[in-house]
CSV table of C-alpha atoms in Angstrom, one decimal:
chain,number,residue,atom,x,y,z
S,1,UNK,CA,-12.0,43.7,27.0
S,2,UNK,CA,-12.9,45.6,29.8
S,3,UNK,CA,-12.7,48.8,28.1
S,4,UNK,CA,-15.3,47.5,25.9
S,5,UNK,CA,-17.5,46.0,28.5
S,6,UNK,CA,-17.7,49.6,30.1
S,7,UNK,CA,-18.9,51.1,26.4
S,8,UNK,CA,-21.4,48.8,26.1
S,9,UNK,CA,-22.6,49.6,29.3
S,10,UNK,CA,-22.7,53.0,29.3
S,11,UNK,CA,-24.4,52.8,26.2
S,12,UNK,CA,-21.1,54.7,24.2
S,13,UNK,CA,-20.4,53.7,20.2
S,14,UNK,CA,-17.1,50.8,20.1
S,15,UNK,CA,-14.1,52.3,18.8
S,16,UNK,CA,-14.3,50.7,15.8
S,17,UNK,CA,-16.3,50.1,12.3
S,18,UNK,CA,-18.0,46.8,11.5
S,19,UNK,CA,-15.3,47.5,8.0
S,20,UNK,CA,-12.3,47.2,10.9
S,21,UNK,CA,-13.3,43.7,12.0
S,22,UNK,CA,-10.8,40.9,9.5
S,23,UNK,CA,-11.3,37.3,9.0
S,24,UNK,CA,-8.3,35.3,9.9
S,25,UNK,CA,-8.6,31.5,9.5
S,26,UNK,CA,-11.2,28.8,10.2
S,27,UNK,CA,-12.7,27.1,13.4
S,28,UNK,CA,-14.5,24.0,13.7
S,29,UNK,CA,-16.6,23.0,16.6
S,30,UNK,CA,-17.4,19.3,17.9
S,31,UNK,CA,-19.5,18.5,20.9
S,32,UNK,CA,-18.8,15.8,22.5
S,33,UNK,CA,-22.0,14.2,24.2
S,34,UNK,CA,-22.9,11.3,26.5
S,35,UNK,CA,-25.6,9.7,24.3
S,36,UNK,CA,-26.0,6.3,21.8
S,37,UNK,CA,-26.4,7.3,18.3
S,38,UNK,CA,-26.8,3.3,17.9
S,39,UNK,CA,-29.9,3.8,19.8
S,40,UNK,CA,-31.5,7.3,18.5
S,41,UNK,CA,-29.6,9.4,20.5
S,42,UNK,CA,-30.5,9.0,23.7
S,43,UNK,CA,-28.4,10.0,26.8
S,44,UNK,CA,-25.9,7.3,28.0
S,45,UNK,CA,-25.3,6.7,31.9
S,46,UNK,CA,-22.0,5.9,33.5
S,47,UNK,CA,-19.0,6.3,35.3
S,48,UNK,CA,-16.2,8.3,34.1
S,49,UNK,CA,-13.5,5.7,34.5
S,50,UNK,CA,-10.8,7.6,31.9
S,51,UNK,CA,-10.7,11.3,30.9
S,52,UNK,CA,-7.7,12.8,28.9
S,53,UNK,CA,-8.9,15.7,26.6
S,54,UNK,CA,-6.9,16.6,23.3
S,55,UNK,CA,-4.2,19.3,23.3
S,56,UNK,CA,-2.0,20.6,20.5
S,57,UNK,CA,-1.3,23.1,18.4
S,58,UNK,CA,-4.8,25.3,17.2
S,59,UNK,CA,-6.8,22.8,19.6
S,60,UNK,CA,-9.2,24.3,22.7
S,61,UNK,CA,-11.4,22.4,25.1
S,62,UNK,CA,-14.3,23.0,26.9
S,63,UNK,CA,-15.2,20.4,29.8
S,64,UNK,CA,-17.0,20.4,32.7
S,65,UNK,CA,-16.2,16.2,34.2
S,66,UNK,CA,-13.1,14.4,35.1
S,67,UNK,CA,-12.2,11.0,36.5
S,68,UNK,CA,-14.0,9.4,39.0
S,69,UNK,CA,-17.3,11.6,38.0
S,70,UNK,CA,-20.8,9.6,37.6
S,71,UNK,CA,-22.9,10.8,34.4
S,72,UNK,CA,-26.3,10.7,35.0
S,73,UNK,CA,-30.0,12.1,33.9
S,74,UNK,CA,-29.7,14.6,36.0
S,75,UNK,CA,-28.4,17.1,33.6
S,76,UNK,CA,-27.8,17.8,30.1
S,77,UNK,CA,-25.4,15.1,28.0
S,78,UNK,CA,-23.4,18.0,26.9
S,79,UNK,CA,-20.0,17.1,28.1
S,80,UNK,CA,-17.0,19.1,26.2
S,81,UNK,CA,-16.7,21.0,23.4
S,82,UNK,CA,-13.5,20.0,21.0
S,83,UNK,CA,-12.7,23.3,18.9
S,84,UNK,CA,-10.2,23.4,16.0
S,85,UNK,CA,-9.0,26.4,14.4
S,86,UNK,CA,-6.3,26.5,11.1
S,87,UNK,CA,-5.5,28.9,8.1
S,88,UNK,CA,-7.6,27.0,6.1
S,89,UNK,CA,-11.1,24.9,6.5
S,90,UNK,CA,-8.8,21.7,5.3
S,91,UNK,CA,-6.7,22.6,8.4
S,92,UNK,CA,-9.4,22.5,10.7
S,93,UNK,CA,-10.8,19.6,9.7
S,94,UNK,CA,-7.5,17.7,9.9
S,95,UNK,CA,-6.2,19.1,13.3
S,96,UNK,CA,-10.1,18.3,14.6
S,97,UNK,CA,-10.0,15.0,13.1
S,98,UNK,CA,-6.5,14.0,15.3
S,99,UNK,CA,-8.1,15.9,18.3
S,100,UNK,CA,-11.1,13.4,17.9
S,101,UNK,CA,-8.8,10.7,18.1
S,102,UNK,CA,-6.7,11.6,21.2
S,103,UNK,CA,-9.9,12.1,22.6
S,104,UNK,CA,-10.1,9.8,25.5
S,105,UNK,CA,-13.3,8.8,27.5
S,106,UNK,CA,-13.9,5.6,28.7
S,107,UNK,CA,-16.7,4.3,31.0
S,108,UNK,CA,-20.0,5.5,29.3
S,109,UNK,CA,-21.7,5.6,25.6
S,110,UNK,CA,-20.6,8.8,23.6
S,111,UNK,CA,-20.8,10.1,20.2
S,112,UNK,CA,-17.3,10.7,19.4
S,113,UNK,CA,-16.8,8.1,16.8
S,114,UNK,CA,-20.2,9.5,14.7
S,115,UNK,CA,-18.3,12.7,14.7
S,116,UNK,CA,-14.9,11.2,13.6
S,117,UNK,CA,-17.1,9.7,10.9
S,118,UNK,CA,-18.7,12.7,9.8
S,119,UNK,CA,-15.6,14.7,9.4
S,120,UNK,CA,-14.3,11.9,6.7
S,121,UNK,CA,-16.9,12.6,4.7
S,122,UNK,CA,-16.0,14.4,1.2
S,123,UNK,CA,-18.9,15.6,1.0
S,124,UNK,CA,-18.1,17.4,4.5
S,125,UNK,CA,-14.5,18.3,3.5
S,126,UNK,CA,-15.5,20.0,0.8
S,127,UNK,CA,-18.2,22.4,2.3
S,128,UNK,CA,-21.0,21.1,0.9
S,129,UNK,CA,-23.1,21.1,4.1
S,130,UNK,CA,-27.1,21.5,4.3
S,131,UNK,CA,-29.4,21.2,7.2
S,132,UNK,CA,-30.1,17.7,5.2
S,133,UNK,CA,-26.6,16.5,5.7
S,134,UNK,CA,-27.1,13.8,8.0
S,135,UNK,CA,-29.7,12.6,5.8
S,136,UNK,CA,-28.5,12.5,2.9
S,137,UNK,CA,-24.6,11.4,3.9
S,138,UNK,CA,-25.3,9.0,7.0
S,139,UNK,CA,-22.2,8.4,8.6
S,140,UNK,CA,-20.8,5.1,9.1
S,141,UNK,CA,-22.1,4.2,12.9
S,142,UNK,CA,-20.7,0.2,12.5
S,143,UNK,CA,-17.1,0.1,14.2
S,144,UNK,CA,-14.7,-1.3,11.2
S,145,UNK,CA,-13.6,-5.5,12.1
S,146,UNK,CA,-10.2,-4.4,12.7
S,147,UNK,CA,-11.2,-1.8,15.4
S,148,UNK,CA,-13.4,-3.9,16.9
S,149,UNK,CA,-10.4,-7.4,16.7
S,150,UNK,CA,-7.9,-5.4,18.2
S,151,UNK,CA,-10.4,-4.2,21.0
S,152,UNK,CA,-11.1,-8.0,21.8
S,153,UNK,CA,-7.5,-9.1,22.0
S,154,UNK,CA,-6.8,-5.7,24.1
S,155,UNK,CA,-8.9,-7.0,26.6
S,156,UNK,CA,-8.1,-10.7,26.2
S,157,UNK,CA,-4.6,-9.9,27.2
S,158,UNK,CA,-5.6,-7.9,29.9
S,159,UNK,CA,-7.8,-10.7,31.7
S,160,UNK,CA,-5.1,-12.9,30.8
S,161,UNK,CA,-2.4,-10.4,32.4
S,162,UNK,CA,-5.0,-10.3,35.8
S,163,UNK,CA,-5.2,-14.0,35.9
S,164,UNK,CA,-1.3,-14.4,35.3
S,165,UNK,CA,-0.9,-12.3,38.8
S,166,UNK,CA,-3.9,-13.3,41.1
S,167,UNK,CA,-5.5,-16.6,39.0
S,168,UNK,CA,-8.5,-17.0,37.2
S,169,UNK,CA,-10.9,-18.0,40.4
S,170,UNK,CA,-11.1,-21.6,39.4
S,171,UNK,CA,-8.8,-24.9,39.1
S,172,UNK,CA,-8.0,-27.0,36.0
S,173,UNK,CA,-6.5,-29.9,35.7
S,174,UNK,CA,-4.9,-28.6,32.1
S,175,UNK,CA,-3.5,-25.3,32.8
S,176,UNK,CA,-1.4,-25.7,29.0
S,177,UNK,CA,-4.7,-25.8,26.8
S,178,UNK,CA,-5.5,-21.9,26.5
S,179,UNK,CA,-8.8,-21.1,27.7
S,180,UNK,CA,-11.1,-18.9,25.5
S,181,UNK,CA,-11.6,-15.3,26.6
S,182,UNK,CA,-15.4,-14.8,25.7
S,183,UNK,CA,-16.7,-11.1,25.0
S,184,UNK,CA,-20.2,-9.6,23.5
S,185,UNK,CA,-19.4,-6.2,20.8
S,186,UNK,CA,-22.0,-5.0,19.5
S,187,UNK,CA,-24.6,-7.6,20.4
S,188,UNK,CA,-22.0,-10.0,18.8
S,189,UNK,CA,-20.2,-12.8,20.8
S,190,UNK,CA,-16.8,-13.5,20.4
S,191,UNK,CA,-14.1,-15.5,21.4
S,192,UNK,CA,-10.4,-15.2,21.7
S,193,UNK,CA,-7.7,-18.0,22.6
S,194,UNK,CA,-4.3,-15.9,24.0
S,195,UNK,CA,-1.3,-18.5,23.9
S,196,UNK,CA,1.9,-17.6,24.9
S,197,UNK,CA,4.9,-18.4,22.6
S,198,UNK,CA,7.5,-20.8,24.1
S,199,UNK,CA,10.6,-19.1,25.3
S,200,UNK,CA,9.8,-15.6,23.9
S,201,UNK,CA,8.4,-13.4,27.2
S,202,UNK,CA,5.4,-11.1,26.0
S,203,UNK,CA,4.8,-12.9,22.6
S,204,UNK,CA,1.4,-14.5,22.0
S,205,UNK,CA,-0.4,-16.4,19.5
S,206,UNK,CA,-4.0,-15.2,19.1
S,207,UNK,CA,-6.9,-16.6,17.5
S,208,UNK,CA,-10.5,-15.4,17.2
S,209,UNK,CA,-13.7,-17.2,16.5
S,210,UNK,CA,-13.9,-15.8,13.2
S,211,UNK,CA,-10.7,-17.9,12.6
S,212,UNK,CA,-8.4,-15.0,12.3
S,213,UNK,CA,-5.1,-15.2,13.6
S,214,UNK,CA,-3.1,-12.8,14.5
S,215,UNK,CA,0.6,-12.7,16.0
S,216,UNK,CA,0.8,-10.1,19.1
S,217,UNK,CA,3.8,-8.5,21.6
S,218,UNK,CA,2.4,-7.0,24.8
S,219,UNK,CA,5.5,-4.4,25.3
S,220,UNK,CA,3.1,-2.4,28.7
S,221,UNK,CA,0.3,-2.4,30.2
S,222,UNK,CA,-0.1,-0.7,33.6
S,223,UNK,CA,-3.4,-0.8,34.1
S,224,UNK,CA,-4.8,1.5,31.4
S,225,UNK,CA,-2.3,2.5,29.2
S,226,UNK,CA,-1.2,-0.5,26.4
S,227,UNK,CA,1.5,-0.8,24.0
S,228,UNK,CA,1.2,-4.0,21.4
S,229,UNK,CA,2.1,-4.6,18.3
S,230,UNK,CA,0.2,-6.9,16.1
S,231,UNK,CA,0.9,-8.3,13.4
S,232,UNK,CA,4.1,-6.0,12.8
S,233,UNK,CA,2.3,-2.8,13.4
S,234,UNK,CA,2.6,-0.8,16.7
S,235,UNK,CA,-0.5,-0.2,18.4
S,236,UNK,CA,-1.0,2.2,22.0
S,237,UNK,CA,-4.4,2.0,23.6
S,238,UNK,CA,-5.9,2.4,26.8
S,239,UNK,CA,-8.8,0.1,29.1
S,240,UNK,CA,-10.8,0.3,31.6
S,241,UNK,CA,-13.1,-2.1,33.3
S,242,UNK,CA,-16.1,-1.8,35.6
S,243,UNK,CA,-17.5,-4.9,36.9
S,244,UNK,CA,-17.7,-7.3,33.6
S,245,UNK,CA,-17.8,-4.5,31.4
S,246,UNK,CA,-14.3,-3.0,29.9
S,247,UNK,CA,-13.6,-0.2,27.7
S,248,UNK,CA,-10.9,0.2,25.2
S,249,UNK,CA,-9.8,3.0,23.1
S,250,UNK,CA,-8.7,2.1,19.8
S,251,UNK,CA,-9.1,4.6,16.1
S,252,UNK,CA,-11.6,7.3,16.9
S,253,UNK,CA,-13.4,6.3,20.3
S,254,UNK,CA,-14.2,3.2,22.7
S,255,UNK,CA,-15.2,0.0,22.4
S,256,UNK,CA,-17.4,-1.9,24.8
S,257,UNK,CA,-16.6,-5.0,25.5
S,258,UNK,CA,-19.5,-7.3,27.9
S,259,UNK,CA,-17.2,-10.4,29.4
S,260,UNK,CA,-18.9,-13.6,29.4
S,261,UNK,CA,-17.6,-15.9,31.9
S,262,UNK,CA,-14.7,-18.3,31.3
S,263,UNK,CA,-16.1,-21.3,32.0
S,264,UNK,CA,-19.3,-22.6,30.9
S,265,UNK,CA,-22.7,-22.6,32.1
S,266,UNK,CA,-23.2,-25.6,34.5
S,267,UNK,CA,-26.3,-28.1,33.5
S,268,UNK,CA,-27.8,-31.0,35.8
């Protein structure tokens, strides 16, 4: 590298032809960027409360923030590029695709799912991109139900977990009845009831508004990292929480979670 840096320099020829230069492989680029594609793009705001890029095999990263940094205006929303490289293009699309997913940013708005989305399409795995590719293969921008359930009882557990050790800030008079854990996703509110099963530590009965029930195991949870499995199928995500907002990384990115309160609005 130097050598070449001092030929270029000095203005002297490289020591090799254009014809000497081989193709090995493919490489596939994503940027990773602190913006809403639910709300056209713009740059998101916010604390950086969890950072773990990818690593593996054929996988480099690019980044510039860690934990504990504060995402603001002040500069551009750029904030890591996820690189892929693999013998073939269907390679680099699958090694990308499980970099995407052990991607892990909580705390702010990104658009790391929109990419995961875009690299499922077939009509992206099979080359056929355009400059009109986002037109005329919109990705899928609506987290799937079962993404979105599993982030409500991820968090449910985790209140319930913080009011287990410190209490809930409040009295009743019927601490048996479970009280409903109350969350807005995506401009949607939902509830969740966590009830633990009788003699069987870490087991719980859940149910959600929409009436689905589900059977879960809280195996760990230290604060960030979580282990469950629901429904028979193991599950390992991480949360984060600032103020009444939390953050959980489930599939291809994070889902924000507003809490409402637990108990209900007082009237006169």
């Amino acid at each position: 590298l130097v050598e070449w840096q001092i030929r270029v320099a000095s203005g002297q020829p490289l020591p090799w032809e254009q014809t000497d230069v081989e193709f090995g492989g493919h490489a596939i680029e994503a940027r990773l960027y602190a913006e809403d594609p639910d709300n056209g793009f713009l740059p998101a705001t916010g604390p950086v409360l969890v950072w773990r890029p990818p690593s593996g095999e054929g996988i480099r990263v690019e980044d510039g923030i860690r934990a504990g940094d504060k995402i603001t205006t002040d500069y551009d929303p750029l904030l890591a590029k996820i690189i892929a490289r693999g013998d073939t293009r269907a390679d680099a699309i699958r090694r990308l695709r499980g970099a995407l997913a052990q991607t892990m940013l909580l705390g702010l708005k990104t658009n790391q799912s929109y990419l995961a989305s875009i690299l499922k399409q077939p009509a992206f795995v099979n080359g056929e991109t355009t400059t009109i590719f986002l037109a005329e293969h919109p990705p899928e921008q609506k987290r799937p139900a079962g993404e979105r359930a599993l982030a409500v009882v991820a968090a449910a557990l985790a209140r319930y977990q913080m009011d287990a050790d410190s209490g809930p800030g409040y009295w009743r008079n019927n601490p048996s009845t479970p009280m409903p854990y109350r969350f807005d996703v995506d401009g949607d509110e939902v509830s969740i009831t966590v009830r633990p099963e009788r003699w069987t530590p870490g087991e719980f009965a859940a149910v959600l508004s929409s009436g689905e029930k589900l059977s879960v195991t809280l195996y760990q949870y230290d604060g960030v990292d979580m282990t469950l499995v629901v429904d028979g199928v193991w599950r390992l995500l991480a949360l984060a929480v600032s103020d009444d907002t939390w953050w959980v990384h489930v599939g291809t990115g994070a889902v924000r979670l507003m809490a409402r309160p637990l108990l209900p609005e007082p009237h006169r």
